[in-house]
Coordinates of N, CA and C in Angstrom, one line a residue:
I1 N 112.4 116.5 55.1 CA 111.2 115.7 55.5 C 111.7 114.4 56.2
T2 N 111.2 114.2 57.4 CA 111.6 113.0 58.2 C 110.6 111.9 57.9
P3 N 111.1 110.7 57.5 CA 110.2 109.6 57.3 C 109.6 109.1 58.6
T4 N 108.4 108.5 58.5 CA 107.7 108.0 59.6 C 107.7 106.4 59.6
E5 N 107.2 105.8 60.6 CA 107.1 104.4 60.6 C 106.2 103.9 59.4
T6 N 105.2 104.7 59.1 CA 104.3 104.4 58.0 C 105.1 104.4 56.7
T7 N 106.0 105.4 56.5 CA 106.8 105.4 55.3 C 107.6 104.2 55.2
Y8 N 108.3 103.8 56.3 CA 109.2 102.7 56.3 C 108.4 101.4 56.0
R9 N 107.2 101.3 56.7 CA 106.4 100.1 56.5 C 106.0 99.9 55.0
S10 N 105.6 101.0 54.4 CA 105.2 100.9 53.0 C 106.4 100.4 52.1
I11 N 107.6 101.0 52.3 CA 108.7 100.6 51.5 C 109.1 99.1 51.8
I12 N 109.1 98.8 53.1 CA 109.4 97.4 53.5 C 108.4 96.4 53.0
R13 N 107.2 96.8 52.9 CA 106.2 95.8 52.3 C 106.5 95.6 50.9
I14 N 106.8 96.6 50.1 CA 107.2 96.4 48.7 C 108.4 95.5 48.6
C15 N 109.4 95.8 49.5 CA 110.6 94.9 49.5 C 110.3 93.5 49.8
C16 N 109.4 93.3 50.7 CA 109.0 91.9 51.1 C 108.4 91.2 49.9
N17 N 107.5 91.9 49.2 CA 106.8 91.3 48.1 C 107.8 91.0 46.9
N18 N 108.9 91.6 47.0 CA 109.9 91.4 45.9 C 111.2 90.6 46.5
N19 N 111.0 90.0 47.7 CA 112.0 89.2 48.3 C 113.4 89.9 48.4
R20 N 113.4 91.1 48.9 CA 114.6 91.9 49.1 C 114.9 92.0 50.6
S21 N 115.3 90.9 51.2 CA 115.5 90.9 52.6 C 116.7 91.8 53.1
Q22 N 117.7 91.8 52.3 CA 118.9 92.7 52.7 C 118.5 94.1 52.7
I23 N 117.7 94.6 51.8 CA 117.3 96.0 51.8 C 116.4 96.2 53.0
I24 N 115.5 95.3 53.3 CA 114.6 95.4 54.5 C 115.5 95.6 55.8
L25 N 116.5 94.8 55.9 CA 117.3 94.8 57.1 C 118.1 96.2 57.2
K26 N 118.5 96.6 56.0 CA 119.2 98.0 56.0 C 118.2 99.1 56.4
L27 N 117.0 99.0 55.9 CA 116.0 100.0 56.2 C 115.6 100.0 57.7
M28 N 115.6 98.7 58.3 CA 115.3 98.6 59.7 C 116.4 99.2 60.6
R29 N 117.6 99.0 60.2 CA 118.8 99.6 60.9 C 118.7 101.1 60.8
E30 N 118.4 101.6 59.6 CA 118.3 103.0 59.3 C 117.2 103.7 60.2
M31 N 116.1 103.1 60.2 CA 115.0 103.7 60.9 C 115.3 103.7 62.4
R32 N 116.0 102.7 62.9 CA 116.4 102.8 64.4 C 117.5 103.8 64.7
S33 N 118.5 103.7 63.9 CA 119.7 104.5 64.2 C 119.6 106.0 63.8
Q34 N 119.0 106.3 62.7 CA 119.0 107.6 62.2 C 117.7 108.4 62.7
Y35 N 116.6 107.6 62.9 CA 115.4 108.3 63.2 C 114.7 107.9 64.5
R36 N 115.4 106.9 65.2 CA 114.9 106.4 66.5 C 113.5 105.9 66.4
I37 N 113.2 105.2 65.3 CA 111.9 104.7 65.1 C 112.0 103.1 65.3
L38 N 111.2 102.6 66.2 CA 111.3 101.1 66.4 C 110.4 100.5 65.3
P39 N 110.9 99.4 64.8 CA 110.0 98.7 63.8 C 108.7 98.2 64.5
S40 N 107.7 98.2 63.7 CA 106.4 97.7 64.2 C 106.3 96.2 64.1
L41 N 105.3 95.6 64.7 CA 105.0 94.2 64.5 C 104.9 93.8 63.0
E42 N 104.2 94.7 62.3 CA 104.0 94.4 60.9 C 105.4 94.4 60.1
I43 N 106.2 95.3 60.4 CA 107.6 95.4 59.8 C 108.4 94.1 60.1
Y44 N 108.3 93.7 61.4 CA 109.0 92.5 61.7 C 108.4 91.3 60.9
G45 N 107.1 91.3 60.8 CA 106.5 90.2 60.0 C 107.0 90.2 58.5
F46 N 107.1 91.4 57.9 CA 107.6 91.5 56.5 C 109.0 91.0 56.5
A47 N 109.8 91.4 57.4 CA 111.2 91.1 57.4 C 111.4 89.5 57.6
I48 N 110.7 88.9 58.5 CA 110.8 87.5 58.7 C 110.3 86.7 57.4
K49 N 109.2 87.2 56.9 CA 108.7 86.6 55.7 C 109.7 86.6 54.5
A50 N 110.3 87.8 54.3 CA 111.3 87.9 53.3 C 112.5 87.1 53.5
C51 N 113.0 87.0 54.8 CA 114.2 86.2 55.1 C 113.9 84.7 55.0
A52 N 112.6 84.3 55.1 CA 112.3 82.9 55.1 C 111.9 82.4 53.7
M53 N 111.7 83.3 52.7 CA 111.1 82.9 51.4 C 112.1 82.2 50.5
N54 N 112.8 82.9 49.7 CA 113.6 82.3 48.6 C 114.9 81.6 49.1
S55 N 115.8 82.4 49.6 CA 117.0 81.7 50.1 C 117.0 81.9 51.6
P56 N 116.4 81.0 52.3 CA 116.1 81.1 53.7 C 117.4 81.4 54.6
N57 N 117.3 82.4 55.4 CA 118.4 82.8 56.3 C 117.8 82.5 57.7
V58 N 117.9 81.3 58.2 CA 117.3 80.9 59.4 C 117.9 81.6 60.6
K59 N 119.2 81.8 60.6 CA 119.9 82.5 61.6 C 119.3 83.9 61.8
L60 N 119.1 84.6 60.7 CA 118.6 85.9 60.7 C 117.1 85.9 61.2
V61 N 116.3 84.9 60.7 CA 114.9 84.8 61.2 C 114.9 84.7 62.7
L62 N 115.8 83.9 63.3 CA 115.8 83.7 64.7 C 116.2 85.0 65.4
H63 N 117.2 85.7 64.8 CA 117.6 87.0 65.4 C 116.4 88.0 65.4
L64 N 115.6 88.0 64.3 CA 114.5 88.9 64.2 C 113.4 88.5 65.2
L65 N 113.2 87.2 65.4 CA 112.2 86.7 66.4 C 112.6 87.2 67.8
N66 N 113.9 87.0 68.1 CA 114.4 87.5 69.5 C 114.2 89.0 69.6
E67 N 114.6 89.7 68.6 CA 114.5 91.2 68.6 C 113.1 91.6 68.8
M68 N 112.2 90.9 68.1 CA 110.7 91.3 68.3 C 110.3 91.2 69.8
E69 N 110.7 90.1 70.4 CA 110.3 89.9 71.8 C 111.0 90.9 72.7
I70 N 112.2 91.2 72.4 CA 112.9 92.2 73.2 C 112.2 93.6 73.1
N71 N 111.7 93.9 71.9 CA 111.0 95.1 71.7 C 109.5 95.1 72.1
G72 N 109.1 94.0 72.8 CA 107.7 93.9 73.3 C 106.7 93.4 72.3
Y73 N 107.1 92.7 71.3 CA 106.2 92.2 70.3 C 106.3 90.7 70.3
P74 N 105.4 90.0 71.0 CA 105.4 88.5 71.0 C 105.0 88.0 69.6
P75 N 105.8 87.1 69.1 CA 105.5 86.6 67.7 C 104.1 85.9 67.7
S76 N 103.4 86.1 66.6 CA 102.1 85.5 66.4 C 102.2 84.2 65.8
Q77 N 101.1 83.5 65.7 CA 101.0 82.2 64.9 C 101.5 82.4 63.5
E78 N 101.1 83.5 62.9 CA 101.5 83.8 61.5 C 103.1 84.0 61.4
I79 N 103.6 84.7 62.4 CA 105.1 84.9 62.4 C 105.8 83.6 62.5
Y80 N 105.3 82.7 63.4 CA 106.0 81.4 63.6 C 105.8 80.6 62.3
N81 N 104.7 80.7 61.7 CA 104.5 80.0 60.4 C 105.6 80.4 59.4
Q82 N 105.8 81.7 59.3 CA 106.8 82.2 58.3 C 108.2 81.7 58.7
A83 N 108.5 81.7 60.0 CA 109.8 81.2 60.5 C 110.0 79.7 60.1
M84 N 108.9 79.0 60.3 CA 109.0 77.5 60.0 C 109.1 77.3 58.5
L85 N 108.6 78.2 57.7 CA 108.8 78.1 56.3 C 110.2 78.1 56.0
G86 N 110.9 79.1 56.6 CA 112.4 79.2 56.4 C 113.1 77.9 56.8
C87 N 112.7 77.3 57.9 CA 113.3 76.1 58.4 C 113.0 75.0 57.4
S88 N 111.8 74.9 56.9 CA 111.4 73.9 56.0 C 112.2 74.0 54.7
K89 N 112.3 75.2 54.2 CA 113.1 75.4 52.9 C 114.5 75.2 53.0
S90 N 115.1 75.4 54.2 CA 116.5 75.2 54.4 C 116.8 73.8 55.0
G91 N 115.8 73.0 55.3 CA 116.0 71.6 55.8 C 116.4 71.6 57.3
N92 N 116.2 72.7 58.0 CA 116.5 72.8 59.4 C 115.4 72.2 60.2
F93 N 115.2 70.9 60.3 CA 114.1 70.3 60.9 C 114.1 70.4 62.4
K94 N 115.3 70.4 63.0 CA 115.4 70.5 64.5 C 114.8 71.9 64.9
L95 N 115.2 72.9 64.2 CA 114.8 74.3 64.5 C 113.3 74.4 64.3
A96 N 112.8 73.8 63.2 CA 111.3 73.8 63.0 C 110.5 73.2 64.1
F97 N 111.0 72.1 64.6 CA 110.4 71.4 65.8 C 110.5 72.3 67.0
R98 N 111.7 72.9 67.3 CA 111.8 73.8 68.4 C 110.9 75.0 68.4
L99 N 110.7 75.5 67.2 CA 109.8 76.7 67.0 C 108.3 76.2 67.3
L100 N 108.0 75.0 66.8 CA 106.6 74.5 67.0 C 106.4 74.4 68.5
E101 N 107.4 73.8 69.2 CA 107.3 73.6 70.7 C 107.2 75.0 71.4
K102 N 108.1 75.9 71.0 CA 108.1 77.2 71.6 C 106.8 77.9 71.4
M103 N 106.2 77.8 70.2 CA 104.9 78.4 69.9 C 103.9 77.9 70.9
K104 N 103.8 76.6 71.0 CA 102.8 76.0 71.9 C 103.1 76.4 73.3
S105 N 104.3 76.5 73.8 CA 104.6 76.9 75.1 C 104.2 78.3 75.4
K106 N 104.0 79.1 74.4 CA 103.6 80.5 74.6 C 102.1 80.6 74.5
G107 N 101.4 79.4 74.4 CA 99.9 79.5 74.4 C 99.3 79.7 73.0
L108 N 100.2 79.7 72.0 CA 99.7 79.8 70.6 C 99.3 78.5 70.1
I109 N 98.2 78.4 69.4 CA 97.6 77.1 68.9 C 98.1 77.0 67.4
P110 N 98.8 75.9 67.2 CA 99.2 75.7 65.8 C 98.0 75.4 64.9
N111 N 98.1 75.8 63.6 CA 97.0 75.5 62.7 C 97.6 74.5 61.6
R112 N 96.8 74.3 60.6 CA 97.2 73.3 59.6 C 98.5 73.7 58.9
L113 N 98.6 75.0 58.7 CA 99.8 75.5 58.0 C 101.1 75.3 58.9
T114 N 100.9 75.6 60.2 CA 102.0 75.4 61.1 C 102.5 73.9 61.1
Y115 N 101.5 73.0 61.3 CA 101.9 71.6 61.3 C 102.5 71.2 59.9
S116 N 101.9 71.7 58.8 CA 102.5 71.3 57.5 C 103.9 71.7 57.3
R117 N 104.2 72.9 57.8 CA 105.6 73.5 57.7 C 106.5 72.7 58.5
A118 N 106.1 72.3 59.7 CA 107.0 71.5 60.6 C 107.2 70.1 60.0
M119 N 106.1 69.5 59.4 CA 106.2 68.2 58.8 C 107.1 68.3 57.6
S120 N 107.0 69.4 56.8 CA 107.8 69.5 55.6 C 109.3 69.5 55.9
A121 N 109.7 70.2 57.0 CA 111.1 70.3 57.4 C 111.6 68.9 57.7
F122 N 110.8 68.1 58.4 CA 111.3 66.7 58.7 C 111.2 65.8 57.5
A123 N 110.2 66.0 56.6 CA 110.0 65.1 55.4 C 111.2 65.3 54.5
A124 N 111.8 66.5 54.4 CA 112.9 66.7 53.6 C 114.1 65.9 54.0
T125 N 114.2 65.5 55.2 CA 115.3 64.6 55.7 C 114.9 63.2 55.7
G126 N 113.6 62.9 55.4 CA 113.2 61.5 55.4 C 112.9 60.9 56.7
N127 N 112.6 61.8 57.7 CA 112.4 61.4 59.1 C 110.9 61.1 59.2
H128 N 110.4 60.0 58.7 CA 109.0 59.8 58.7 C 108.3 59.6 60.0
Q129 N 109.1 59.1 61.0 CA 108.5 58.8 62.3 C 108.1 60.1 63.0
I130 N 108.9 61.1 62.9 CA 108.6 62.4 63.5 C 107.4 63.1 62.7
V131 N 107.5 62.9 61.4 CA 106.4 63.5 60.5 C 105.1 62.8 61.0
L132 N 105.1 61.5 61.2 CA 103.8 60.8 61.6 C 103.4 61.3 63.0
K133 N 104.4 61.5 63.9 CA 104.0 62.0 65.2 C 103.3 63.4 65.1
I134 N 103.9 64.3 64.3 CA 103.3 65.6 64.2 C 101.9 65.5 63.5
F135 N 101.8 64.6 62.5 CA 100.6 64.4 61.8 C 99.5 63.9 62.8
K136 N 99.8 63.0 63.6 CA 98.9 62.5 64.6 C 98.5 63.6 65.6
E137 N 99.4 64.4 66.0 CA 99.1 65.5 67.0 C 98.2 66.5 66.3
M138 N 98.4 66.8 65.1 CA 97.5 67.7 64.3 C 96.1 67.1 64.3
Q139 N 96.0 65.9 64.0 CA 94.6 65.3 63.9 C 94.0 65.2 65.3
S140 N 94.8 65.0 66.4 CA 94.3 64.9 67.7 C 93.7 66.3 68.2
R141 N 94.2 67.3 67.6 CA 93.7 68.7 67.9 C 92.5 69.1 67.0
G142 N 92.0 68.1 66.3 CA 90.8 68.4 65.5 C 91.1 69.0 64.1
I143 N 92.3 69.0 63.7 CA 92.6 69.6 62.4 C 92.6 68.6 61.3
T144 N 91.7 68.7 60.4 CA 91.5 67.8 59.3 C 92.6 67.9 58.2
P145 N 93.3 66.9 57.9 CA 94.4 67.0 56.9 C 93.8 67.2 55.5
R146 N 94.5 67.9 54.7 CA 94.1 68.1 53.3 C 95.1 67.3 52.5
C147 N 94.9 67.3 51.2 CA 95.7 66.6 50.2 C 97.2 66.9 50.4
E148 N 97.5 68.2 50.6 CA 98.9 68.6 50.7 C 99.5 68.0 51.9
T149 N 98.8 67.9 53.0 CA 99.3 67.4 54.3 C 99.6 65.9 54.1
Y150 N 98.6 65.2 53.5 CA 98.8 63.8 53.3 C 100.0 63.5 52.4
N151 N 100.2 64.4 51.4 CA 101.3 64.2 50.5 C 102.7 64.4 51.2
I152 N 102.7 65.3 52.1 CA 104.0 65.4 52.9 C 104.3 64.1 53.7
V153 N 103.2 63.6 54.3 CA 103.4 62.3 55.1 C 103.8 61.2 54.2
I154 N 103.1 61.0 53.1 CA 103.4 59.9 52.1 C 104.8 60.1 51.6
A155 N 105.2 61.3 51.3 CA 106.6 61.5 50.7 C 107.6 61.2 51.8
A156 N 107.4 61.5 53.0 CA 108.4 61.2 54.1 C 108.5 59.7 54.3
C157 N 107.4 59.0 54.2 CA 107.4 57.5 54.4 C 108.2 56.9 53.2
A158 N 107.9 57.4 52.0 CA 108.6 56.9 50.8 C 110.1 57.1 50.8
R159 N 110.5 58.3 51.3 CA 111.9 58.6 51.4 C 112.6 57.7 52.3
D160 N 111.9 57.2 53.3 CA 112.5 56.3 54.3 C 112.4 54.8 53.9
G161 N 111.8 54.6 52.7 CA 111.6 53.2 52.2 C 110.4 52.5 52.8
E162 N 109.6 53.3 53.5 CA 108.4 52.7 54.1 C 107.2 52.7 53.1
Y163 N 107.3 52.0 52.1 CA 106.3 52.0 51.0 C 105.0 51.5 51.4
D164 N 105.0 50.4 52.2 CA 103.7 49.9 52.6 C 102.9 50.9 53.4
L165 N 103.6 51.6 54.3 CA 103.0 52.6 55.1 C 102.5 53.8 54.3
A166 N 103.3 54.1 53.3 CA 102.9 55.2 52.4 C 101.6 54.8 51.6
F167 N 101.5 53.6 51.2 CA 100.3 53.2 50.5 C 99.1 53.1 51.5
E168 N 99.4 52.7 52.7 CA 98.4 52.6 53.7 C 97.8 54.1 54.0
I169 N 98.7 55.0 54.1 CA 98.2 56.4 54.3 C 97.5 56.9 53.1
L170 N 97.9 56.6 51.9 CA 97.2 56.9 50.7 C 95.8 56.3 50.7
E171 N 95.7 55.1 51.1 CA 94.4 54.4 51.2 C 93.5 55.1 52.2
T172 N 94.0 55.5 53.4 CA 93.3 56.2 54.4 C 92.8 57.6 53.8
M173 N 93.7 58.2 53.1 CA 93.4 59.5 52.5 C 92.2 59.4 51.6
T174 N 92.1 58.4 50.7 CA 91.0 58.3 49.8 C 89.8 57.8 50.5
E175 N 89.9 57.0 51.5 CA 88.7 56.6 52.3 C 88.1 57.8 53.0
K176 N 88.9 58.7 53.4 CA 88.3 60.0 54.0 C 87.8 61.0 53.0
G177 N 87.9 60.6 51.8 CA 87.3 61.5 50.7 C 88.3 62.6 50.2
V178 N 89.6 62.4 50.6 CA 90.6 63.4 50.1 C 91.2 62.8 48.9
M179 N 91.0 63.5 47.8 CA 91.6 63.0 46.5 C 93.0 63.4 46.3
P180 N 93.8 62.4 45.9 CA 95.3 62.7 45.7 C 95.5 63.6 44.5

């Protein structure tokens, strides 16, 4: 019996849910080399999610993004969000920002999650100025910050020793009815 794309997708989904990125990559190689089956957009999504989750492998995430495009699957907003999660978890703030810019250049509109992941990557390094820039861009696009978003901005300011600014943002947050 020859496996189909559906068979591989089912197995890969299970592996994704259990953070088994190495097995996913092995299955993707197998489906291409042994059965000449190209991974679907959904399979790429599972692979990127798994590679970005627990022990982020950002280099591999970038490889998968490029491979997707080569195979005719432009990454979606959700795929970019997963890739930025890996950047955020690994502290690769420059790549998170490049992905955000690339996403926008392709006509994809960032959402709250996109901006939060990009801000998280910069917040981990204490780069509050860029976090504030991204935060302001998010608001200028009509996206209302939630508690989690404000927390990222406040934490970035505090990491940089900008305590007055952190308290000012906390005050703005509560004035807007967002409870800490």
